[in-house]
XYZ file of C-alpha atoms in Angstrom:
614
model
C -20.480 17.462 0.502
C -21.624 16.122 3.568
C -23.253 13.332 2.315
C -20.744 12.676 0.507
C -18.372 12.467 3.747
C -21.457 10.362 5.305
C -21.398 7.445 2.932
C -17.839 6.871 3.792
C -18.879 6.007 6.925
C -20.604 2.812 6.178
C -18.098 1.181 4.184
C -15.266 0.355 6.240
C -15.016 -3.332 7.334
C -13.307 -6.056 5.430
C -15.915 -7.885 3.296
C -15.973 -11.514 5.112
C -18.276 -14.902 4.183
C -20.504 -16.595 6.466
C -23.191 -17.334 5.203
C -24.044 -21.132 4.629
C -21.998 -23.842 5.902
C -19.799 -23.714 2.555
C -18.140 -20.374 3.430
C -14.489 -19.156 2.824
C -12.890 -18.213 5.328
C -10.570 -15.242 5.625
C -7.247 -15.032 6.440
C -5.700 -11.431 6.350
C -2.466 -12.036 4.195
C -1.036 -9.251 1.934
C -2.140 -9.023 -1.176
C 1.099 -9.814 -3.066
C 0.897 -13.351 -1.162
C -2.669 -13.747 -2.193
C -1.598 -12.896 -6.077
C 1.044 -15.065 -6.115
C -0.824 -18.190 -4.736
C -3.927 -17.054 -7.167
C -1.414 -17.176 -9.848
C 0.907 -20.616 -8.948
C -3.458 -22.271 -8.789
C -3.580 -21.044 -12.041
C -0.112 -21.680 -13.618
C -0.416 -25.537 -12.187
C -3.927 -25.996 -13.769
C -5.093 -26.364 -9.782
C -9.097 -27.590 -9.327
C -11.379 -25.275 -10.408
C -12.951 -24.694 -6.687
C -9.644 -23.635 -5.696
C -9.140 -21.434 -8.363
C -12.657 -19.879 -7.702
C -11.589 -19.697 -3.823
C -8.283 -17.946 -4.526
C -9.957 -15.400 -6.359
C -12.077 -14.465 -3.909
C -9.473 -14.668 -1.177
C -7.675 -11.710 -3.384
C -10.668 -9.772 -4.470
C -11.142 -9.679 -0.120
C -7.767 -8.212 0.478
C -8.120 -5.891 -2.358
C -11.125 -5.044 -0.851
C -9.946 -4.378 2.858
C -7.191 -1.925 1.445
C -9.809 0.015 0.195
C -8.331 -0.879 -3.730
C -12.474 -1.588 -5.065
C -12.362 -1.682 -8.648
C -9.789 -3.908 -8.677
C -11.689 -5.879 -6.065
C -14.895 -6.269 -8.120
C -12.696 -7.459 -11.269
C -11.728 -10.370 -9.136
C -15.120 -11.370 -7.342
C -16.861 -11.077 -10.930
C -13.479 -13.677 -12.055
C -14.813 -15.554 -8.231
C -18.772 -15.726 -9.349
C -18.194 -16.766 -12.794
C -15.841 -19.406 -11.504
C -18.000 -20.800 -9.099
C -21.152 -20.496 -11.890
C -19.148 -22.927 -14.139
C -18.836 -25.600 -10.961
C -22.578 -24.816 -9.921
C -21.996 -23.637 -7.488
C -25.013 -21.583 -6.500
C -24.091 -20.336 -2.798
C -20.681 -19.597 -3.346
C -21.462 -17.498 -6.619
C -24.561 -15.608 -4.321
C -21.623 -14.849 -1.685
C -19.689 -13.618 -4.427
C -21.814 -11.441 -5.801
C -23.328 -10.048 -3.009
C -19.369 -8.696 -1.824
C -19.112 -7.795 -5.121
C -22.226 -5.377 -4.840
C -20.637 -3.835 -1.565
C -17.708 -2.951 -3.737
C -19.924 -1.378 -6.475
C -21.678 0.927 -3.583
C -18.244 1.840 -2.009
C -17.567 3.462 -5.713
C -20.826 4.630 -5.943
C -21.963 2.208 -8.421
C -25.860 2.386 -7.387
C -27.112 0.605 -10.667
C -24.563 -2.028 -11.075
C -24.470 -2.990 -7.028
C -28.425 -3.095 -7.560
C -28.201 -5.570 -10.294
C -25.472 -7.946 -8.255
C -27.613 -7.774 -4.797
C -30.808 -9.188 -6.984
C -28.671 -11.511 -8.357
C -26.990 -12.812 -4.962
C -30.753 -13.006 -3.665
C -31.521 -15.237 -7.210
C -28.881 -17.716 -7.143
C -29.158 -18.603 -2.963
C -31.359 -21.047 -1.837
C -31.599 -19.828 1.761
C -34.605 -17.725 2.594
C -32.565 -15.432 4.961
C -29.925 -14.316 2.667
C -31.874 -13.963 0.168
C -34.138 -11.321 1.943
C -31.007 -9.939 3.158
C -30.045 -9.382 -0.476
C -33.339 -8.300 -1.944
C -33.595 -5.527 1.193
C -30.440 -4.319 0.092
C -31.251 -4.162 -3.438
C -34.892 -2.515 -2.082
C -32.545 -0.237 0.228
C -30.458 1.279 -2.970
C -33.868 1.594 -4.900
C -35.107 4.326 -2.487
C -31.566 6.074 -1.143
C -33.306 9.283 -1.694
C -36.059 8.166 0.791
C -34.315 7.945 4.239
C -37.520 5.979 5.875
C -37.895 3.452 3.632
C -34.057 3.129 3.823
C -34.683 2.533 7.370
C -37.177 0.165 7.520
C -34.774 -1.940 4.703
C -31.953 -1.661 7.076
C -34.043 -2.376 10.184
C -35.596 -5.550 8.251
C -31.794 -7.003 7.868
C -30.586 -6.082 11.403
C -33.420 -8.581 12.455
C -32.608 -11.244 9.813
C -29.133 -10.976 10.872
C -29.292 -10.933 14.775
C -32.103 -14.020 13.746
C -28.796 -15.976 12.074
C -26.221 -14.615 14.347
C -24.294 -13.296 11.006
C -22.231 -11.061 12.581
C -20.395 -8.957 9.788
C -23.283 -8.673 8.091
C -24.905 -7.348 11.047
C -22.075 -5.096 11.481
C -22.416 -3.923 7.674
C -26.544 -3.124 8.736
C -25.705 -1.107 11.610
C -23.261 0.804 10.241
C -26.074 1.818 7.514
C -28.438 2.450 9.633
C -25.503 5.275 11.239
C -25.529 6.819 7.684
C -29.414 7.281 7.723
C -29.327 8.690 11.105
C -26.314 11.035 10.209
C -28.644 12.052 7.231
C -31.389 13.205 9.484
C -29.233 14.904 11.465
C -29.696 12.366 14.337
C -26.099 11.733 15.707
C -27.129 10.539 18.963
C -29.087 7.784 17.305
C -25.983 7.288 14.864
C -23.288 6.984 17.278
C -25.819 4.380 19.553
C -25.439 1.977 16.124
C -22.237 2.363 15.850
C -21.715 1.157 19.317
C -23.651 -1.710 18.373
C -21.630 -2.212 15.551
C -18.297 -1.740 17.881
C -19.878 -4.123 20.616
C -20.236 -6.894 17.577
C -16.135 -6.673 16.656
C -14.361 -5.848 19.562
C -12.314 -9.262 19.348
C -11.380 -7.728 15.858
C -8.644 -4.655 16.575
C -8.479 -3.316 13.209
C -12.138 -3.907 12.522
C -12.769 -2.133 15.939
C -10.155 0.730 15.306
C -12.203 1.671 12.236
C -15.519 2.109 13.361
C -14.024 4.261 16.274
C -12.725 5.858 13.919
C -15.942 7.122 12.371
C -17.450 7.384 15.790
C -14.726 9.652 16.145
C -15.788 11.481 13.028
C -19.664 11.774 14.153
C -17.673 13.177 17.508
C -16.163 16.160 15.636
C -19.431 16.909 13.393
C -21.410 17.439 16.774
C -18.765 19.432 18.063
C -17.540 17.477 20.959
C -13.917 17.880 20.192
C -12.874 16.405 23.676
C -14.469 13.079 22.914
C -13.206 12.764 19.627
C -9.828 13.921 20.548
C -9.668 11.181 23.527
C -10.961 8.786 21.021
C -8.093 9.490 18.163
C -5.559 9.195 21.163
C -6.922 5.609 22.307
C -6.280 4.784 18.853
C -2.537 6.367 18.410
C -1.766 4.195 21.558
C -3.380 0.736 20.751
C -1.288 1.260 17.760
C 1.981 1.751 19.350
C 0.773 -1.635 21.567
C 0.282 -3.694 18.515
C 3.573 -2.356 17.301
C 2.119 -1.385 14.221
C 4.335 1.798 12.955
C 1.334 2.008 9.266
C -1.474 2.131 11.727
C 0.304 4.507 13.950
C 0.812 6.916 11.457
C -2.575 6.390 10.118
C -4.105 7.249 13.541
C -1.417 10.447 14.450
C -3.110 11.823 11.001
C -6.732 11.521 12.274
C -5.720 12.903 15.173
C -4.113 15.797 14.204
C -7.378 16.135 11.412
C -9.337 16.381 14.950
C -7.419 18.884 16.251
C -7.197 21.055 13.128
C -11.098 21.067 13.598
C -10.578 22.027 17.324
C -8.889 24.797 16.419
C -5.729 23.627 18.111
C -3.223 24.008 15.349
C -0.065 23.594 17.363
C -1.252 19.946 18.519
C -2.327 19.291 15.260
C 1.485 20.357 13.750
C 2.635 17.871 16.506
C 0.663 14.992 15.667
C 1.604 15.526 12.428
C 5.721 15.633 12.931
C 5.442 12.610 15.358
C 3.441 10.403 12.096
C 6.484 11.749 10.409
C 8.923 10.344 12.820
C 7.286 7.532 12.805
C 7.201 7.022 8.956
C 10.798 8.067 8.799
C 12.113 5.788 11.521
C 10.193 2.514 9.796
C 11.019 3.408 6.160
C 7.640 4.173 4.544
C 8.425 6.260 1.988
C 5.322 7.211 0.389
C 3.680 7.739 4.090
C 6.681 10.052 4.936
C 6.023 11.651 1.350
C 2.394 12.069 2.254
C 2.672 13.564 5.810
C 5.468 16.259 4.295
C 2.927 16.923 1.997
C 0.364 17.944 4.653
C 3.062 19.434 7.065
C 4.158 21.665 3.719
C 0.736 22.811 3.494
C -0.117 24.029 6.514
C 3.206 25.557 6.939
C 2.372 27.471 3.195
C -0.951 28.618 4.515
C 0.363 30.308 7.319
C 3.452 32.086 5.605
C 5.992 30.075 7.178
C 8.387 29.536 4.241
C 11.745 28.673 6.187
C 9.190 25.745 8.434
C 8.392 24.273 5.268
C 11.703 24.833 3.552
C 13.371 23.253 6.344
C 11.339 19.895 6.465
C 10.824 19.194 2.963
C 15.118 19.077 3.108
C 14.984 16.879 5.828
C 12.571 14.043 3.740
C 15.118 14.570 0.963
C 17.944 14.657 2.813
C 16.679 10.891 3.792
C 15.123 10.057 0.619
C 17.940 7.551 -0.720
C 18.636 5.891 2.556
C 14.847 5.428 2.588
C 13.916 3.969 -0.739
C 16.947 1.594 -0.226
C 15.166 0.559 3.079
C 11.530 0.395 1.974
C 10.662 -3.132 0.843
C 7.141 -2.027 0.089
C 8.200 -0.556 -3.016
C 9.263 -3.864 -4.769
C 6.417 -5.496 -3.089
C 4.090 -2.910 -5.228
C 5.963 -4.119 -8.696
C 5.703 -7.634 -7.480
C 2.445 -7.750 -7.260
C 2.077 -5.920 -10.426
C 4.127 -8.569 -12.287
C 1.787 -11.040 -10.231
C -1.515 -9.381 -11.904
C -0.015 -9.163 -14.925
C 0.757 -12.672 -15.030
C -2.558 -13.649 -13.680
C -4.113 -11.922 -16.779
C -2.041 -14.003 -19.459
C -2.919 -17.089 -17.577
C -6.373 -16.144 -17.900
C -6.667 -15.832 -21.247
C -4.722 -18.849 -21.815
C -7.429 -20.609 -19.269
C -10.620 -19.279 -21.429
C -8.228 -20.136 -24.642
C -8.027 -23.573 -23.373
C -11.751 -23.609 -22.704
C -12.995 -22.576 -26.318
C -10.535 -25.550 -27.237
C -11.787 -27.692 -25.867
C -15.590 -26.931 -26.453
C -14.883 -26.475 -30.613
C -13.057 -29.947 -30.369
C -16.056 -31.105 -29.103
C -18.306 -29.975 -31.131
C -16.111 -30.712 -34.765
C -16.104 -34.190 -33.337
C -20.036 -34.518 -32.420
C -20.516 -32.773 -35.658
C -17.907 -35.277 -37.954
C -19.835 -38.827 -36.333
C -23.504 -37.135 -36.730
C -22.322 -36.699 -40.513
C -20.623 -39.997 -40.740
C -23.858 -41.673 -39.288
C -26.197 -39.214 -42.226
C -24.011 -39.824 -45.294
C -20.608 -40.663 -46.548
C -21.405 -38.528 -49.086
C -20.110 -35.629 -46.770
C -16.543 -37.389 -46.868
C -15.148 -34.079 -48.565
C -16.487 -31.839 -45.406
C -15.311 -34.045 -42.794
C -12.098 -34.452 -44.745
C -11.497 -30.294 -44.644
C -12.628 -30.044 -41.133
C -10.149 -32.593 -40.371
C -7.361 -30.940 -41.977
C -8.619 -27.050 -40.522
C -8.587 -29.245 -36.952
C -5.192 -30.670 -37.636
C -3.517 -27.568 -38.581
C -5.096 -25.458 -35.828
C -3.360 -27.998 -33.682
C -0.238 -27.254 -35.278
C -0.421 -23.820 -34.560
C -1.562 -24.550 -30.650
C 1.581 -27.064 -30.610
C 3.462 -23.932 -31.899
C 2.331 -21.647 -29.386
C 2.756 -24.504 -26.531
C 6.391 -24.599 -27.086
C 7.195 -21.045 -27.918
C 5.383 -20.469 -24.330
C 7.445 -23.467 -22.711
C 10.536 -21.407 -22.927
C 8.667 -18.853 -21.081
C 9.008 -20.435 -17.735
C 12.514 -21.408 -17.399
C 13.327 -17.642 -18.670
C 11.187 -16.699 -15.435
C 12.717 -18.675 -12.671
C 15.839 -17.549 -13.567
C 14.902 -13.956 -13.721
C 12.717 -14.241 -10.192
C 15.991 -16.128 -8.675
C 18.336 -12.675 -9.764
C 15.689 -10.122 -8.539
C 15.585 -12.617 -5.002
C 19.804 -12.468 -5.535
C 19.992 -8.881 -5.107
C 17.009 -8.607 -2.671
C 19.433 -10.797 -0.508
C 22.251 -8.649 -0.715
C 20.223 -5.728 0.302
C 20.568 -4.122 -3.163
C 17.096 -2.576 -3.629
C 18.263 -0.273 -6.297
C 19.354 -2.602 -8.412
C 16.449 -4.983 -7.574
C 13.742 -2.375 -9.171
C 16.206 -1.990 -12.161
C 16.230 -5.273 -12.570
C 12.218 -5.737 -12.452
C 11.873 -2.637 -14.188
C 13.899 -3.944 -17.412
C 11.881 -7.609 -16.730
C 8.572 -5.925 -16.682
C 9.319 -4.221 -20.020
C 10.744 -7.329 -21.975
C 7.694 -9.675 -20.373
C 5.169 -7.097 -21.866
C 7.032 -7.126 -25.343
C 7.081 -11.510 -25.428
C 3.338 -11.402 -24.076
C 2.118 -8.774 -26.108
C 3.114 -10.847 -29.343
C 2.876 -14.233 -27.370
C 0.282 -14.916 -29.922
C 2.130 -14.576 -33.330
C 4.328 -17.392 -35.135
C 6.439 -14.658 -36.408
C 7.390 -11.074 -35.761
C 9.530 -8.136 -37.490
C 13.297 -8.555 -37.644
C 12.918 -4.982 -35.714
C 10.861 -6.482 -33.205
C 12.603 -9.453 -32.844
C 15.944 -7.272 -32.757
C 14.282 -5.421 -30.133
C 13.415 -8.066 -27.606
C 16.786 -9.813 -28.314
C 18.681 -6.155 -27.281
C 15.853 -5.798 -23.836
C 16.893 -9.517 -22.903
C 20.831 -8.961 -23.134
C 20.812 -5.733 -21.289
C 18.761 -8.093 -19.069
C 21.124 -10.571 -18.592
C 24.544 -8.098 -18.545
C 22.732 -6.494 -15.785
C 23.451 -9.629 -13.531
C 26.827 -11.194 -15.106
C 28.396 -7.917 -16.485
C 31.416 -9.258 -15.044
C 31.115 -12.377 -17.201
C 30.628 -11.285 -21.038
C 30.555 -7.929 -23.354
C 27.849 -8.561 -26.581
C 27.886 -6.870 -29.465
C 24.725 -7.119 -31.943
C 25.803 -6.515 -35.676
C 22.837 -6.094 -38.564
C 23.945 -5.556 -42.096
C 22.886 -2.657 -44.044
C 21.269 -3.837 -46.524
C 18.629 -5.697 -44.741
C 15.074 -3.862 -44.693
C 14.319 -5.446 -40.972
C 10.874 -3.529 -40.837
C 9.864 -5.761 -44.008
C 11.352 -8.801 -43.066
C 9.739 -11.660 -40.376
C 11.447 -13.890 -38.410
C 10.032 -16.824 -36.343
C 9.431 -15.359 -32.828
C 11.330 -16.743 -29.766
C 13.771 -18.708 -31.687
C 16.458 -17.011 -31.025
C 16.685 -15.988 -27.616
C 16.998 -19.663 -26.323
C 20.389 -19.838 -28.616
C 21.676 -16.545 -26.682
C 20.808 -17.741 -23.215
C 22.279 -21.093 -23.939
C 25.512 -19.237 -24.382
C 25.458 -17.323 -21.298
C 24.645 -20.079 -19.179
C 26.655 -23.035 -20.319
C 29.265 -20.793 -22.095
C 29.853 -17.495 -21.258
C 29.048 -18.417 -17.245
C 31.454 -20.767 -16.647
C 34.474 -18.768 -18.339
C 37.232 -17.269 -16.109
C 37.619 -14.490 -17.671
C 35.042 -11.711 -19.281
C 34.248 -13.630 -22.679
C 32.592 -11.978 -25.867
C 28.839 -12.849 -27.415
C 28.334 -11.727 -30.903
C 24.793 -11.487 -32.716
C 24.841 -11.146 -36.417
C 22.126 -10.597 -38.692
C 23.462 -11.032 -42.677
C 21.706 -11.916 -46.051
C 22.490 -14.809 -47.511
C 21.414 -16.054 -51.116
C 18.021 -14.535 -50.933
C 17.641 -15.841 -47.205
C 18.680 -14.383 -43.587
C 22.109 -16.304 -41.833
C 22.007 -15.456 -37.646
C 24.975 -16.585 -36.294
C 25.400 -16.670 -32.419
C 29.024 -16.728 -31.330
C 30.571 -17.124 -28.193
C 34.357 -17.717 -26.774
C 32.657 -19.398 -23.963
C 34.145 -23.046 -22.759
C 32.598 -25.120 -25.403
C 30.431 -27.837 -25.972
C 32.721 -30.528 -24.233
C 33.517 -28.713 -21.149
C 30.005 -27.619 -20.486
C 28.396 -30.962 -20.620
C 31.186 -31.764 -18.488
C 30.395 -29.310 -15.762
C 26.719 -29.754 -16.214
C 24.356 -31.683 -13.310
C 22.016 -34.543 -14.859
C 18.635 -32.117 -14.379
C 20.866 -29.398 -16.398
C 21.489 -32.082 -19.360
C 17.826 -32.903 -19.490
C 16.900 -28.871 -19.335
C 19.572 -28.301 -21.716
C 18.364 -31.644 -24.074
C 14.963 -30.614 -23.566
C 15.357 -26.948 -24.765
C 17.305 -28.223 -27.856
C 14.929 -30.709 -28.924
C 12.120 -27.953 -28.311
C 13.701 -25.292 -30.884
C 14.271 -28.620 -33.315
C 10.641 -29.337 -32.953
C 8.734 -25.494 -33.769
C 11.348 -25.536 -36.368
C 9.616 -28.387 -37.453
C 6.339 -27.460 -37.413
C 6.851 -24.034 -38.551
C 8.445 -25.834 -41.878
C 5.479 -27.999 -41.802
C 3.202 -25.217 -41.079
C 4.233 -22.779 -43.617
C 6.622 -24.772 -45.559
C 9.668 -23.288 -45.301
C 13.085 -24.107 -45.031
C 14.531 -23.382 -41.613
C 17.822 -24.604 -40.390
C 19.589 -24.784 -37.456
C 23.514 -25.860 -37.203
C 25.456 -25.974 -33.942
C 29.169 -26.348 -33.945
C 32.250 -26.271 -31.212
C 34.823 -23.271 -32.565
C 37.857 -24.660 -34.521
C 41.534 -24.178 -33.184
C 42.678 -23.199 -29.640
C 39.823 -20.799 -28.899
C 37.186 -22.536 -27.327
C 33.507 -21.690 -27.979
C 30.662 -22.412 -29.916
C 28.488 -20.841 -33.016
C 24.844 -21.289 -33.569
C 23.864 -20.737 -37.247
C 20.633 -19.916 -38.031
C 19.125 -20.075 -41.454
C 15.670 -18.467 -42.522
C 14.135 -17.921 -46.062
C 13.681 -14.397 -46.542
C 9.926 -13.766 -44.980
C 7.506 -11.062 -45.884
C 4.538 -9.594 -45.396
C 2.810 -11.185 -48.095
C 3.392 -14.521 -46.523
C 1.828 -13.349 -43.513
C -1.167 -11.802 -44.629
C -1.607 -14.886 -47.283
C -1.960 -17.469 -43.837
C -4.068 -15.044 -42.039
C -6.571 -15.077 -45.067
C -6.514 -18.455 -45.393
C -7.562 -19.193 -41.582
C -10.409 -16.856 -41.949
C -11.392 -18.213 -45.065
C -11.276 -21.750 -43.341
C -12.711 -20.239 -40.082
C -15.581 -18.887 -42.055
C -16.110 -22.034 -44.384
């Protein structure tokens, strides 16, 4: 156990690059800012060198909160990007940050592997004895002098190259070993010399006090520690910094716990909950109830613990309304999620791009051989051509994706605005769920009528939820149709129902009506879109010119995967849009698909592995 607690100690600082004139630097930004500019680099098809530099600049943030797995996911992304540019230091940097994360999960075989392979791909002699020692260091952690002469060997190389956070990084090893030998004098000594390296850096400072503080309280000299946790507490309330305040109260009150001094440590511990409370971290507040509740359990005091577990949730609405941090966390979720799907669509681009390349080396090195392989080239041609059909397909389905966004991020940022935090984690909560359905079957040219159905019902509780006061819908699917046997084209619907909440339903005075129906007709499916919105007139009418081109260029995309879907898999899909007849205005959308089963599915799938295999 106490080794455990020990190798805590080393691991503390924010991962930083300075090595070689070609180094990042860091800027401490959250890491919701850091996802989102990772994933506009990515969604604008940035350079590849700043794609490889904003995925380091997250895996760094991910790392300083302490959040490593998800950390070495994105240096691994980092190394690999800068390996396709060539990159060599940049990738070594990488790697060698992403072997500190593998040791801070106690990864010893897998941080080995990435420290030999930082040392490998450098060029400079210095880091790359830095790396190996390291690598050397991990070899023998069961051998605490040959640790030390490892550690001792980069201290040198460091204070020889004036690379100060690596230097830091050394000394605080170097604590460890001497913690491990049950030499704290000698460990607090390098963590001075660590402190004396960052004191221009307050929260780099703060946290090796903090473990001095720690070495403090294992040698028994409460006082010291204690006056060392109160330093803290105060240069917190300086820096006006109400997380690291609390943080600090905690390890205070942990000090005086181990002092024996229970009543300060019950203090400490309400004033971090004052503190919590009064600046609207919730899950802080939750966690320092949690520890007040304990104590207060383990010493029989029922109505103590009673009493302030009512008060947090007594406060617990006013609080969650107040704590931005919570949508920030779902944010950045929907960022990551977002970065994955345009990752895949990034290496999807990739293999492209490399088979094109290859089918069309491979079709002029057999026209130069022999015309007599005509009858390949000719099938390799037409396996190209239809494969680019289908990525056409896919291109436009996923072109509606974007617009759908925007206007979704704009009505979460709507009710953000008007202070309406409940509503704002409805809203993402519904998004988050409909955005996993679409991307989860981003990849199919058709779907279920029950899946389909499904999405269709997630987006128009989607869209009621921010103009309930504009339309009713009502979704009506005859009887007779089997809609887990039956496929529909995916995402061509959806466009047709936000085009009549937008241009219709929206600009209506009063609450209007949208009706979905789903009927068989003549062995084929007839969805009809209705709305007693203002009509095709009036809305061009009210429309700006970038609207008309949106609007043209969303009709002319569902004309064109109509298209090549009847191209594709010849069918015969139709699409009819007419203004309502008589005095009530609106518009229908008619939809026509041949009845689609499984059978037709299953036949194309076989015949593009057949053609993938020929």
């Amino acid at each position: 156990m106490v080794k455990k607690w020990l190798f805590c100690i080393c691991f503390i600082s924010l991962p930083l690059i300075s090595w070689g004139q070609d180094s990042i630097p860091v800027q401490k930004i959250s890491k919701r800012s850091a996802a989102s500019k990772l994933s506009r680099s990515l969604e604008q098809d940035s350079s590849a060198q700043r794609i490889a530099e904003d995925y380091m600049k997250l895996a760094q943030q991910l790392a300083f909160q302490n959040d490593y797995a998800k950390a070495e996911t994105y240096y691994f992304q980092a190394a690999s990007s800068f390996a396709k540019l060539k990159n060599r230091e940049q990738e070594a940097l990488a790697f060698r940050e992403m072997a500190k994360t593998q040791e801070y999960q106690l990864k010893f075989e897998e941080a080995i592997k990435s420290y030999i392979k930082a040392s490998k791909k450098t060029r400079l002699k210095d880091f790359s004895q830095v790396n190996t020692n390291d690598a050397s260091r991990l070899q023998n952690r069961d051998n605490l002098v040959t640790q030390s002469r490892y550690i001792q060997s980069n201290i040198a190389l460091n204070s020889k190259t004036q690379n100060r956070n690596d230097a830091v990084f050394a000394f605080q090893q170097m604590a460890q070993v001497n913690l491990e030998q049950a030499d704290k004098t000698a460990a607090i000594g390098n963590l001075q010399n660590a402190l004396e390296l960052v004191k221009d850096e307050p929260e780099e400072s703060s946290k090796i006090k903090e473990e001095i503080a720690k070495v403090y309280v294992a040698d028994e000299q409460f006082e010291q520690a204690i006056s060392i946790n109160q330093s803290l507490v105060e240069e917190a309330k300086k820096t006006a910094d109400p997380v690291k305040e609390v943080s600090q109260l905690q390890n205070l009150s942990q000090t005086y716990f181990q002092a024996q001094e229970a009543e300060k440590a019950i203090a400490s511990l309400k004033d971090a909950y004052n503190v919590a409370i009064e600046n609207n971290q919730t899950l802080v507040a939750k966690n320092v109830l949690q520890q007040l509740t304990q104590f207060y359990q383990d010493k029989k005091k029922s109505k103590e613990a009673m009493e302030v577990y009512a008060d947090f949730v007594s406060r617990l609405d006013t609080l969650i309304k107040a704590d931005s941090t919570l949508v920030d966390e779902k944010i950045f979720q929907l960022h990551e999620d977002k970065i994955a799907q345009l990752e895949k669509e990034r290496v999807l681009k990739d293999e492209l791009i490399n088979k094109k390349n290859v089918y069309n080396n491979m079709l002029l090195g057999f026209l130069i051989i022999s015309l007599l392989l005509i009858i390949i080239i000719a099938k390799s041609l037409y396996s190209i051509n239809k494969k680019n059909k289908k990525i056409a397909l896919q291109s436009l389905r996923r072109e509606m994706n974007p617009h759908f966004i925007f206007n979704s991020l704009n009505s979460v940022n709507q009710f953000i605005a008007q202070n309406n935090e409940l509503e704002a984690n409805k809203y993402l909560t519904s998004y988050s769920r409909l955005m996993r359905n679409i991307m989860e079957n981003s990849n199919k040219d058709f779907i279920t009528l029950t899946t389909e159905i499904d999405q269709l019902k997630k987006y128009l509780e989607l869209e009621h939820l921010r103009f309930n006061d504009k339309f009713a819908y009502d979704i009506r699917i005859d009887d007779t149709l089997d809609t887990d046997s039956l496929y529909v084209p995916n995402m061509l619907i959806q466009p047709q129902l936000e085009n009549a909440i937008w241009h219709g339903l929206r600009y209506k005075e009063s609450k209007g009506m949208l009706t979905l129906s789903f009927v068989p007709a003549s062995n084929r499916i007839k969805v009809e879109v209705e709305d007693n919105g203002i009509g095709l007139a009036n809305s061009k009418s009210l429309k700006t010119t970038h609207q008309k081109q949106h609007n043209s260029r969303g009709l002319s995309n569902t004309r064109e995967r109509i298209q090549l879907l009847n191209k594709l898999y010849h069918l015969d899909i139709s699409m009819n849009i007419t203004d309502k007849t008589g005095d009530a205005p609106g518009v229908i959308v008619t939809l026509s698909f041949p009845v689609i089963d499984k059978k037709l599915i299953n036949d194309e799938h076989i015949t593009e592995n057949n053609q993938r295999n020929s």
